XYZ file of C-alpha atoms in Angstrom:
719
model
C -30.908 7.616 -42.442
C -33.977 9.638 -43.366
C -33.918 10.636 -47.027
C -30.377 9.408 -47.488
C -28.904 7.821 -50.576
C -28.401 4.069 -50.496
C -26.064 3.101 -47.680
C -23.339 0.528 -48.171
C -24.438 -3.056 -47.634
C -21.285 -3.795 -45.661
C -22.367 -1.409 -42.897
C -22.178 -3.802 -39.948
C -22.429 -1.274 -37.125
C -24.090 -2.759 -34.071
C -26.352 0.254 -33.454
C -28.166 2.271 -36.088
C -31.380 4.227 -36.621
C -33.811 4.483 -39.514
C -37.100 6.166 -40.271
C -38.666 9.517 -41.053
C -40.554 12.306 -39.281
C -43.577 10.102 -38.478
C -41.736 6.883 -37.576
C -38.418 6.405 -35.810
C -36.620 3.116 -35.197
C -33.391 2.028 -33.559
C -31.575 -1.301 -33.848
C -29.033 -2.675 -31.375
C -26.983 -5.881 -31.191
C -27.811 -7.715 -27.956
C -25.407 -9.679 -25.776
C -26.206 -12.923 -27.626
C -25.126 -11.363 -30.938
C -28.586 -11.013 -32.488
C -29.782 -7.702 -33.923
C -32.907 -6.332 -32.235
C -35.419 -3.548 -32.774
C -35.308 -1.569 -29.528
C -37.164 1.583 -30.486
C -40.270 2.094 -32.610
C -41.727 5.531 -32.064
C -44.315 7.825 -33.563
C -43.398 11.339 -32.414
C -46.200 13.865 -32.176
C -46.127 17.634 -32.214
C -45.318 17.952 -28.507
C -42.229 15.798 -28.706
C -43.776 12.904 -26.785
C -44.005 9.618 -28.606
C -45.900 6.452 -29.088
C -43.189 3.860 -28.617
C -42.790 0.130 -28.870
C -42.753 -0.501 -25.167
C -42.419 0.760 -21.623
C -38.895 1.870 -22.431
C -36.046 2.804 -20.125
C -36.046 6.518 -20.763
C -37.978 9.417 -22.218
C -37.086 8.332 -25.751
C -38.946 5.030 -25.348
C -35.852 2.911 -26.004
C -36.271 -0.689 -24.859
C -33.546 -2.691 -23.120
C -32.040 -4.858 -25.903
C -32.423 -7.938 -23.687
C -36.188 -7.305 -23.520
C -36.467 -7.021 -27.298
C -36.431 -9.971 -29.706
C -34.283 -10.988 -32.669
C -35.457 -9.479 -35.954
C -36.381 -12.872 -37.404
C -37.573 -16.182 -36.039
C -37.832 -19.292 -38.215
C -37.941 -23.046 -37.995
C -36.657 -25.688 -40.409
C -36.228 -29.436 -40.400
C -33.467 -30.150 -37.906
C -33.652 -26.612 -36.503
C -36.729 -26.215 -34.320
C -37.463 -24.066 -31.297
C -35.254 -23.575 -28.305
C -38.251 -24.396 -26.080
C -41.707 -25.923 -26.475
C -44.936 -23.939 -26.559
C -47.339 -22.040 -28.839
C -45.341 -18.786 -28.952
C -43.322 -18.112 -32.091
C -40.179 -16.972 -30.290
C -36.894 -18.525 -29.237
C -36.196 -20.521 -32.394
C -32.813 -22.127 -32.913
C -32.149 -20.448 -36.262
C -33.456 -17.079 -35.101
C -30.926 -17.035 -32.279
C -28.056 -17.823 -34.695
C -28.685 -15.153 -37.330
C -25.998 -12.466 -37.203
C -26.048 -8.973 -38.655
C -24.032 -8.942 -41.890
C -24.971 -5.485 -43.134
C -27.789 -3.120 -43.968
C -28.683 -0.438 -46.430
C -31.433 2.163 -46.699
C -32.878 4.678 -49.093
C -36.009 6.279 -50.440
C -38.127 5.159 -53.387
C -40.850 7.651 -54.340
C -42.651 8.501 -51.075
C -41.465 5.456 -49.190
C -38.432 4.927 -46.964
C -36.904 1.464 -47.097
C -34.367 -0.488 -45.085
C -32.946 -3.923 -45.850
C -31.110 -5.700 -43.037
C -29.026 -8.757 -43.925
C -28.702 -11.531 -41.344
C -26.668 -14.714 -41.803
C -26.265 -18.104 -40.142
C -22.786 -19.571 -40.605
C -23.838 -23.138 -39.788
C -26.431 -23.581 -42.558
C -25.462 -20.746 -44.890
C -28.994 -19.331 -44.625
C -29.321 -15.584 -45.174
C -32.400 -13.586 -44.163
C -33.068 -10.215 -45.745
C -35.455 -8.221 -43.540
C -37.161 -5.770 -45.920
C -38.738 -2.851 -44.050
C -40.663 -0.022 -45.678
C -42.672 2.920 -44.385
C -44.594 5.583 -46.338
C -43.189 9.013 -45.529
C -45.471 10.840 -43.126
C -47.249 7.711 -41.848
C -46.656 5.874 -38.574
C -46.845 2.530 -40.374
C -44.177 -0.151 -40.699
C -44.348 -2.913 -43.317
C -42.043 -5.909 -43.038
C -41.360 -9.074 -44.964
C -38.438 -11.510 -44.914
C -36.640 -12.974 -47.906
C -34.644 -16.151 -47.262
C -31.777 -17.350 -49.442
C -29.953 -20.624 -49.019
C -26.279 -19.779 -49.453
C -25.186 -23.112 -48.014
C -24.287 -26.392 -49.705
C -27.210 -28.514 -48.442
C -30.979 -28.189 -49.033
C -33.000 -26.685 -46.184
C -36.713 -27.328 -45.563
C -38.210 -24.214 -43.990
C -41.351 -24.672 -41.891
C -42.160 -21.178 -40.627
C -40.782 -17.648 -40.846
C -41.848 -14.487 -39.046
C -42.866 -11.568 -41.239
C -42.654 -9.039 -38.408
C -41.500 -9.591 -34.840
C -41.704 -7.069 -32.038
C -40.776 -7.343 -28.373
C -40.714 -4.870 -25.517
C -44.384 -3.898 -25.698
C -46.006 -3.027 -22.344
C -46.870 -5.691 -19.810
C -49.925 -7.858 -20.524
C -51.389 -6.355 -17.349
C -51.793 -3.012 -19.161
C -53.132 -4.202 -22.511
C -56.437 -5.062 -24.128
C -56.439 -7.126 -27.303
C -58.900 -6.626 -30.159
C -59.887 -9.244 -32.741
C -62.507 -9.344 -35.504
C -64.715 -12.360 -36.130
C -65.473 -12.590 -39.831
C -68.149 -15.106 -40.706
C -70.395 -15.479 -43.730
C -73.260 -12.960 -43.364
C -71.699 -11.606 -40.157
C -68.437 -9.925 -41.127
C -66.127 -7.557 -39.211
C -67.377 -8.277 -35.675
C -64.678 -6.836 -33.404
C -64.444 -7.900 -29.774
C -62.102 -6.975 -26.926
C -60.681 -8.635 -23.836
C -57.728 -8.104 -21.503
C -54.608 -9.852 -22.740
C -54.336 -11.359 -19.260
C -57.543 -13.293 -19.923
C -55.413 -15.615 -22.090
C -51.832 -14.988 -20.974
C -52.110 -15.579 -17.238
C -49.708 -14.124 -14.675
C -47.717 -17.205 -13.583
C -45.339 -15.253 -11.280
C -42.370 -15.271 -13.613
C -39.963 -14.413 -10.792
C -40.739 -17.639 -8.984
C -40.032 -19.743 -12.068
C -37.265 -17.710 -13.725
C -38.994 -18.403 -17.027
C -41.452 -16.545 -19.199
C -44.936 -17.944 -19.532
C -45.283 -20.373 -22.412
C -48.849 -19.192 -22.999
C -49.766 -17.255 -26.090
C -52.861 -15.764 -27.591
C -52.594 -17.149 -31.112
C -54.940 -16.664 -34.037
C -54.710 -18.271 -37.458
C -56.607 -18.224 -40.730
C -56.753 -21.275 -42.925
C -57.696 -22.466 -46.370
C -58.441 -20.569 -49.541
C -60.807 -18.180 -47.741
C -58.164 -16.203 -45.814
C -60.723 -14.130 -43.886
C -63.109 -16.936 -42.979
C -63.388 -16.995 -39.185
C -61.340 -13.891 -38.394
C -59.849 -10.949 -40.216
C -56.038 -11.258 -40.517
C -55.781 -8.282 -38.184
C -55.550 -7.425 -34.511
C -54.797 -4.580 -32.147
C -53.397 -3.891 -28.719
C -54.508 -0.836 -26.789
C -52.956 0.476 -23.622
C -55.722 0.600 -21.060
C -54.589 3.814 -19.358
C -52.380 5.598 -21.877
C -54.441 4.909 -25.004
C -51.494 3.927 -27.188
C -52.469 1.483 -29.941
C -50.584 -1.068 -32.021
C -52.752 -2.199 -34.939
C -51.674 -4.846 -37.458
C -52.674 -6.711 -40.572
C -51.102 -9.687 -42.359
C -51.175 -9.334 -46.138
C -51.717 -12.966 -47.034
C -54.142 -14.274 -49.687
C -53.959 -17.696 -48.018
C -52.853 -18.826 -44.525
C -51.677 -16.535 -41.733
C -50.948 -16.556 -38.013
C -50.240 -14.068 -35.256
C -49.517 -14.534 -31.581
C -49.034 -12.464 -28.452
C -47.177 -13.566 -25.342
C -45.282 -12.391 -22.291
C -41.561 -11.791 -22.695
C -39.068 -10.230 -20.266
C -41.799 -8.424 -18.348
C -43.398 -7.046 -21.490
C -45.371 -8.363 -24.442
C -44.234 -9.712 -27.793
C -46.068 -9.701 -31.139
C -45.268 -12.142 -33.948
C -46.868 -11.868 -37.400
C -46.556 -14.842 -39.757
C -47.842 -16.070 -43.053
C -48.699 -19.777 -43.309
C -46.755 -22.246 -41.172
C -46.229 -25.987 -41.217
C -48.028 -26.537 -37.906
C -51.181 -24.590 -38.779
C -51.327 -24.740 -42.587
C -49.072 -27.593 -43.778
C -46.814 -24.970 -45.370
C -43.167 -25.711 -45.935
C -40.693 -25.145 -48.737
C -37.445 -26.843 -49.697
C -34.677 -24.371 -50.485
C -31.950 -25.895 -52.598
C -28.608 -24.071 -52.573
C -29.090 -20.686 -54.226
C -32.907 -20.722 -53.975
C -35.036 -18.048 -52.266
C -38.472 -17.665 -50.705
C -40.188 -14.487 -49.491
C -42.805 -14.244 -46.757
C -46.076 -12.398 -47.004
C -45.949 -8.931 -45.454
C -46.875 -7.944 -41.919
C -47.949 -4.349 -41.336
C -48.036 -2.442 -38.039
C -49.668 0.961 -37.505
C -49.087 3.088 -34.399
C -51.634 5.498 -32.979
C -52.766 7.371 -29.899
C -56.003 5.375 -29.946
C -57.751 2.776 -32.094
C -59.325 5.355 -34.428
C -56.000 7.145 -34.839
C -54.147 3.933 -35.705
C -56.927 2.884 -38.083
C -56.632 6.232 -39.842
C -52.922 5.583 -40.425
C -53.613 2.032 -41.648
C -56.371 3.262 -43.990
C -54.004 5.780 -45.555
C -51.295 3.125 -45.842
C -53.705 0.805 -47.676
C -54.239 3.515 -50.263
C -50.497 3.862 -50.826
C -50.045 0.091 -51.136
C -52.681 -0.664 -53.768
C -52.585 -0.566 -57.533
C -53.596 2.904 -58.860
C -56.931 2.986 -60.665
C -59.382 5.763 -61.647
C -62.218 3.940 -59.878
C -60.654 4.841 -56.514
C -61.534 8.505 -57.049
C -64.575 8.276 -59.358
C -66.651 5.984 -57.072
C -69.417 5.241 -59.622
C -72.706 3.803 -58.351
C -73.052 0.108 -59.248
C -76.394 -1.628 -59.705
C -76.175 -5.399 -59.284
C -79.216 -7.528 -60.110
C -78.577 -10.274 -57.543
C -79.258 -9.376 -53.938
C -82.919 -9.781 -52.965
C -83.783 -9.268 -56.645
C -83.052 -11.756 -59.452
C -80.931 -13.991 -57.178
C -79.052 -15.723 -60.014
C -81.999 -15.973 -62.419
C -81.417 -13.261 -65.060
C -83.311 -13.217 -68.366
C -83.804 -10.619 -71.054
C -87.404 -10.075 -69.926
C -86.379 -9.529 -66.300
C -83.307 -7.415 -66.998
C -84.584 -4.830 -69.470
C -87.011 -3.088 -67.091
C -84.409 -3.234 -64.308
C -81.832 -1.627 -66.591
C -84.196 1.231 -67.422
C -85.128 1.760 -63.772
C -81.514 1.663 -62.587
C -80.504 4.226 -65.194
C -83.397 6.488 -64.194
C -82.399 6.228 -60.523
C -78.837 7.314 -61.295
C -76.765 4.120 -61.464
C -73.569 4.354 -63.512
C -72.641 0.648 -63.780
C -75.014 -2.288 -64.199
C -73.691 -5.733 -63.296
C -75.517 -8.909 -64.329
C -74.774 -11.377 -61.564
C -74.706 -15.174 -61.660
C -76.818 -17.319 -63.990
C -76.204 -15.577 -67.328
C -74.375 -18.692 -68.651
C -77.015 -21.210 -67.457
C -78.769 -23.086 -70.253
C -80.223 -25.821 -68.053
C -83.974 -26.063 -67.610
C -83.767 -26.540 -63.831
C -81.152 -23.936 -62.911
C -78.640 -26.662 -62.094
C -75.566 -24.797 -63.281
C -73.503 -25.115 -60.103
C -71.705 -28.332 -61.087
C -71.229 -27.465 -64.764
C -69.680 -23.988 -64.822
C -66.362 -23.178 -66.448
C -66.964 -22.374 -70.117
C -68.571 -18.987 -69.374
C -70.619 -18.794 -72.572
C -73.956 -16.934 -72.548
C -77.215 -18.843 -72.335
C -79.372 -18.800 -75.446
C -82.389 -19.940 -73.427
C -82.228 -16.953 -71.077
C -81.453 -14.417 -73.799
C -83.425 -15.532 -76.892
C -83.674 -12.281 -78.859
C -80.262 -10.901 -79.756
C -78.622 -12.894 -76.969
C -76.714 -11.502 -74.035
C -74.982 -9.000 -76.309
C -78.327 -7.236 -76.875
C -78.790 -6.843 -73.113
C -75.250 -5.509 -72.719
C -75.952 -3.043 -75.540
C -79.111 -1.893 -73.721
C -77.015 -1.125 -70.637
C -74.652 0.978 -72.748
C -77.562 2.752 -74.471
C -78.868 3.807 -71.076
C -75.516 5.433 -70.278
C -74.175 2.750 -67.946
C -71.114 0.490 -68.070
C -72.055 -3.209 -68.323
C -70.697 -5.765 -65.887
C -70.800 -9.542 -65.471
C -70.349 -11.950 -62.581
C -67.646 -14.601 -62.955
C -66.209 -17.320 -60.742
C -62.922 -17.808 -62.569
C -61.053 -20.285 -60.360
C -63.596 -23.103 -60.417
C -64.621 -25.712 -62.980
C -67.778 -27.716 -62.286
C -67.274 -31.456 -62.012
C -69.717 -31.913 -64.930
C -68.083 -29.313 -67.165
C -66.466 -30.522 -70.431
C -63.387 -28.529 -69.421
C -62.587 -31.164 -66.804
C -61.413 -33.391 -69.642
C -60.031 -30.645 -71.862
C -57.593 -29.147 -69.338
C -54.558 -31.143 -68.147
C -54.749 -32.751 -64.678
C -51.917 -30.569 -63.362
C -54.023 -27.457 -64.051
C -56.185 -28.378 -61.043
C -55.670 -28.653 -57.292
C -54.620 -32.195 -56.385
C -53.394 -34.328 -53.505
C -51.504 -37.606 -53.989
C -52.308 -37.436 -57.687
C -56.067 -37.143 -57.080
C -57.896 -34.098 -58.446
C -59.660 -32.382 -55.531
C -63.410 -31.779 -55.609
C -65.262 -29.443 -53.286
C -69.017 -28.844 -53.355
C -69.286 -30.070 -56.938
C -66.339 -28.027 -58.213
C -62.702 -28.522 -59.097
C -60.228 -25.760 -58.307
C -57.894 -24.385 -60.974
C -54.225 -23.862 -60.096
C -53.269 -20.512 -61.612
C -49.590 -21.439 -61.595
C -50.293 -23.733 -64.546
C -50.100 -22.089 -67.992
C -53.173 -23.982 -69.267
C -55.294 -22.622 -66.414
C -54.120 -19.076 -67.083
C -54.654 -19.454 -70.827
C -58.237 -20.601 -70.216
C -58.980 -17.566 -68.062
C -57.187 -15.156 -70.402
C -59.341 -16.424 -73.263
C -62.453 -15.975 -71.117
C -61.628 -12.410 -70.094
C -60.550 -11.400 -73.592
C -63.907 -12.600 -74.883
C -66.001 -10.916 -72.175
C -64.066 -7.667 -71.877
C -62.298 -7.384 -75.224
C -65.070 -8.647 -77.521
C -68.277 -7.955 -75.595
C -67.218 -4.596 -74.137
C -67.858 -5.473 -70.489
C -66.209 -2.913 -68.198
C -66.863 -4.468 -64.778
C -66.170 -7.972 -63.489
C -67.489 -9.264 -60.191
C -65.091 -12.103 -59.433
C -66.614 -14.463 -56.894
C -65.255 -17.548 -55.132
C -67.698 -19.809 -53.286
C -65.724 -22.846 -52.163
C -62.946 -23.217 -49.636
C -60.070 -25.685 -50.083
C -58.100 -26.645 -47.008
C -55.160 -27.081 -46.653
C -54.292 -26.688 -50.349
C -52.725 -28.528 -53.259
C -49.617 -30.586 -53.857
C -48.613 -30.030 -57.449
C -45.484 -31.488 -59.041
C -43.242 -28.810 -57.530
C -44.837 -28.699 -54.048
C -43.736 -30.557 -50.944
C -46.709 -29.442 -48.835
C -50.280 -28.365 -49.671
C -50.093 -25.075 -47.782
C -47.227 -23.939 -49.984
C -49.195 -24.942 -53.058
C -52.194 -22.937 -51.868
C -50.137 -19.802 -51.234
C -48.418 -20.223 -54.595
C -51.768 -20.427 -56.372
C -53.214 -17.451 -54.468
C -50.240 -15.275 -55.357
C -50.392 -16.460 -58.983
C -54.092 -15.552 -59.059
C -53.294 -11.991 -57.948
C -50.511 -11.811 -60.542
C -53.040 -12.898 -63.171
C -55.452 -10.163 -62.049
C -52.678 -7.595 -62.386
C -51.935 -8.785 -65.904
C -55.638 -8.495 -66.806
C -55.670 -4.906 -65.538
C -52.503 -4.182 -67.494
C -54.332 -5.253 -70.668
C -57.574 -3.494 -69.752
C -56.643 -0.533 -67.521
C -60.198 0.828 -67.443
C -61.697 -2.465 -66.254
C -63.128 -2.427 -62.709
C -62.772 -5.632 -60.680
C -64.841 -6.421 -57.606
C -63.321 -8.991 -55.264
C -65.905 -11.298 -53.715
C -65.805 -14.650 -51.951
C -69.261 -15.442 -50.571
C -69.245 -11.828 -49.447
C -66.200 -10.962 -47.333
C -64.314 -14.259 -47.086
C -61.355 -12.858 -49.054
C -61.142 -9.434 -47.452
C -57.331 -9.501 -47.104
C -54.753 -6.802 -47.762
C -53.053 -8.645 -50.624
C -56.321 -8.932 -52.587
C -57.351 -5.351 -51.801
C -54.065 -4.091 -53.214
C -55.053 -5.407 -56.669
C -58.857 -5.249 -56.947
C -60.823 -2.012 -57.048
C -63.823 -3.020 -54.932
C -64.423 -5.469 -52.124
C -67.709 -7.162 -51.339
C -68.397 -6.692 -47.631
C -71.202 -9.236 -47.116
C -73.962 -11.399 -48.577
C -76.285 -10.321 -45.740
C -79.853 -10.110 -47.085
C -81.601 -8.697 -44.011
C -81.472 -4.867 -44.074
C -81.792 -4.789 -40.265
C -78.673 -6.947 -39.844
C -76.443 -5.158 -42.374
C -75.655 -2.005 -40.297
C -73.052 -3.610 -37.983
C -71.280 -4.983 -41.069
C -71.272 -1.712 -42.998
C -70.345 0.292 -39.876
C -67.290 -1.899 -39.187
C -66.267 -2.628 -42.798
C -63.830 0.346 -42.926
C -61.646 -1.538 -40.435
C -60.928 -4.007 -43.240
C -61.255 -1.938 -46.420
C -61.003 1.780 -47.293
C -64.464 3.317 -47.765
C -64.023 3.903 -51.488
C -63.448 0.153 -51.981
C -66.060 -1.247 -49.583
C -69.136 -2.365 -51.547
C -72.243 -2.121 -49.338
C -75.564 -3.490 -50.565
C -78.541 -1.110 -50.728
C -81.567 -3.146 -51.820
C -84.795 -1.149 -51.331
C -87.976 -2.990 -52.275
C -91.443 -1.814 -53.356
C -92.987 -3.589 -50.336
C -90.791 -1.578 -47.901
C -92.246 1.476 -46.189
C -90.439 4.793 -46.560
C -88.453 4.368 -43.333
C -87.061 0.974 -44.357
C -86.245 2.226 -47.868
C -84.275 5.096 -46.343
C -82.658 2.711 -43.833
C -81.295 0.308 -46.441
C -80.140 3.118 -48.754
C -78.594 5.324 -46.080
C -76.409 2.542 -44.720
C -74.325 2.502 -47.913
C -73.644 6.230 -48.207
C -70.204 6.210 -46.525
C -68.913 3.328 -48.655
C -69.511 2.165 -52.218
C -73.192 2.024 -53.053
C -74.118 -1.386 -54.465
C -77.690 -0.727 -55.484
C -80.143 -3.567 -56.016
C -83.843 -4.216 -55.517
C -86.903 -4.276 -57.775
C -86.698 -0.629 -58.771
C -88.804 -1.423 -61.833
C -91.783 -2.224 -59.572
C -91.535 0.898 -57.407
C -93.937 3.794 -57.327
C -92.748 7.187 -58.492
C -92.535 8.308 -54.863
C -90.411 5.313 -53.887
C -88.087 5.780 -56.857
C -87.675 9.420 -55.810
C -86.379 8.184 -52.440
C -83.751 6.154 -54.286
C -82.814 9.105 -56.497
C -82.514 11.318 -53.417
C -80.025 8.904 -51.802
C -77.880 8.678 -54.931
C -77.906 12.451 -55.365
C -76.606 12.851 -51.814
C -73.994 10.159 -52.385
C -72.699 11.807 -55.531
C -72.407 15.108 -53.686
C -70.214 13.661 -50.905
C -68.221 10.997 -52.727
C -65.383 13.396 -53.666
C -64.499 13.474 -49.946
C -64.435 9.716 -49.385
C -61.200 8.719 -51.218
C -59.106 10.680 -48.699
C -61.314 10.333 -45.623
C -60.399 8.174 -42.631
C -62.947 6.398 -40.438
C -63.867 6.985 -36.821
C -66.467 5.452 -34.546
C -68.235 7.900 -32.185
C -69.876 5.054 -30.246
C -66.959 2.652 -30.582
C -66.874 -0.314 -32.921
C -70.372 -1.736 -33.389
C -71.732 -4.806 -31.666
C -73.875 -7.258 -33.596
C -77.000 -6.512 -31.540
C -76.388 -2.829 -30.748
C -79.555 -0.740 -31.006
C -77.651 2.410 -31.993
C -74.627 2.335 -34.322
C -72.497 5.103 -35.778
C -69.753 5.415 -38.373
C -67.840 8.599 -39.122
C -65.631 9.693 -41.999
C -63.184 12.532 -41.524
C -61.890 14.432 -44.548
C -58.276 15.688 -44.352
C -57.347 18.983 -42.741
C -60.299 21.229 -41.955
C -62.602 19.438 -44.366
C -66.035 18.137 -43.505
C -66.738 15.172 -41.293
C -69.660 12.838 -41.914
C -71.514 10.817 -39.303
C -73.879 8.010 -40.273
C -76.213 6.974 -37.442
C -78.517 3.949 -37.341
C -81.238 3.270 -34.775
C -82.632 -0.255 -34.525
C -84.233 0.087 -31.088
C -83.755 1.582 -27.636
C -84.311 5.178 -26.587
C -85.153 7.648 -29.330
C -82.355 10.120 -28.450
C -78.611 9.694 -28.110
C -75.512 11.858 -27.754
C -72.481 11.000 -29.879
C -69.044 12.352 -28.945
C -67.023 13.623 -31.923
C -63.675 14.297 -30.304
C -61.703 15.744 -33.203
C -64.052 18.773 -33.440
C -65.060 18.990 -29.773
C -65.021 22.547 -28.462
C -65.378 24.136 -31.888
C -68.259 25.935 -33.483
C -69.702 23.255 -35.724
C -72.616 23.289 -38.131
C -74.555 20.000 -38.244
C -76.534 19.429 -41.440
C -78.747 16.412 -42.051
C -78.031 15.273 -45.608
C -80.144 12.139 -45.749
C -83.028 11.490 -45.613
C -84.026 14.895 -46.942
C -87.293 14.502 -44.995
C -86.067 12.624 -41.898
C -89.507 11.866 -40.408
C -88.994 13.864 -37.243
C -85.314 12.995 -36.902
C -82.803 15.693 -36.030
C -79.127 16.249 -35.255
C -77.878 19.190 -33.183
C -74.332 20.144 -32.171
C -74.012 20.952 -28.453
C -70.415 22.197 -28.471
C -68.708 18.863 -27.771
C -70.898 16.263 -29.443
C -73.844 15.491 -31.655
C -77.323 15.043 -30.198
C -79.397 12.836 -32.456
C -83.116 12.224 -32.240
C -84.772 9.421 -34.213
C -88.340 8.882 -33.000
C -89.059 5.730 -35.053
C -87.261 2.499 -35.899
C -85.634 1.491 -38.107
C -84.112 4.874 -38.854
C -80.919 6.348 -40.265
C -79.385 9.812 -40.522
C -76.381 11.023 -42.473
C -75.035 14.223 -40.946
C -72.331 16.533 -42.258
C -70.261 18.457 -39.709
C -68.445 21.611 -40.839
C -66.514 23.968 -38.609
């Protein structure tokens, strides 16, 4: 069906194929009447493929009985066919029958919609598959419609379900811990470490065990990233996934029919208190699950990175990559005043910053800095900005050739704010009629028109009247499990509804102000999910204040966010020696430089080091919006003494390798496989005077010498 016009919806053939040159699929009706995905292949130039499972032939086609139905779901009165933590074998999933499908192409994306129907309840599931042409990436979501005569309370629905993967014996599973100040910490273990071999033949039953992972609350990436990967230990094939949920999510892996299954879900009743009541004629749509195929982890991550670029809202910031100075980190720390800001603004402009963002505290008129419990009005402090007010400071930023920015925490209202009484009770998160409070704040529900009107008025004042061109939108509380508004039957559904309404509101803001740049932040990287990244232009990667602890975060951040969106702090200080200044600056050069630090107190020599870093960054940033990441030393460990991150430009373009040394031996060899065996020129770009450091190409890899710690090198490889 590649490139075809829309097919008829009444096509009920039991076997059909769909895809494009980089992704091939095949669907077959199994003996129980359910439609199953039996082939998911990424062909390469030699004709071999990366397929969904062990297969029964050279084409990688899986036995239909080893595959799984396209959709699994549970509802009141319709649970699972067996008990256990795996999301397979549900009663409704086994009753859904293929009623038709259609396919076509929209822009550079192939799409397929498969219609499944249950005669008993009248429930219809529309499986909506898409794949960007040329990418080995599959995106899936499920839309449910109640076509019956009775209401149906749905408790869980799969977004993407895949069976027939290789045996757990052959697979390693990869997960990423994501904690405040310690984001993107990937770790690996054999799948058999969780899903034990129970000797299925002796029991005539699959193991009930599952490796399950779930995110909770209004910080969707608190604890773990909503991602995972399977790699084949011998063959190197990789299945890499993300769940595009701004609220709850769940995935699980288990043993099925001698192979492995993967189930991707949004929020569920069991984990997140999510459920919805579908009256006759009503619909609900799941969050999306995305799967990328590759011949190794780096290869699959390259495909997922490119997919993320196709899935997000277009914006000029994604190619311009301006340098942002933010006054917060290790600098003003939420205590801005006119007297403190003016010299910083001048120094940032001299160093080469292009945006200047005033972080938290600009609205605080209290004498003791106790603004936390009273925020919400977002009016500038007259105490902090006595001469000309905040507008005079914003004008100074513009006069120095930079775009002004402000920090905002739009979703919260302090419990002592007058807005608590001015806004209606239903504009806030609530449970059993009680307005929720968390850490001295109430949470707005962006589904309510009064909440949206309040934030629209705020943004129109800040952006429309004051001329602010950058908003850092933070979120520093977590609400779990959610809210039960008048239309909700469970708090998890209320939370997801609010989170999706919040992203809709952001899109409407960008429609009104298309040049506005929005940074997504939630105590650093606690909202680093695909749904949020598709709307915002930048993503905060961490609040980590120790420059020696930031490298493992910045080295692994491209697993969660494309480099041109990943904001990495660079906060050099006048008390740092030259090596530490270079170390903290160099670590941001393959992402988005978020400059901070007391530049106004630096010597001329120290400020020259900052200028040197920004000059290098501006020379390489045209390559970053199309580059894909790779990791010459593998994904970084939190305590690794040497770390490395690479960026590979398309085609025969340059590759960049950023190397950190925090200890250990002073020399190391880094394999760079995609240019191994070629004649390659290795050029140290930063620091311009690397204090005895060097990088030499030996024909297959890069030999790096860094005689002191801490040290960093940015190397460009051209062949």
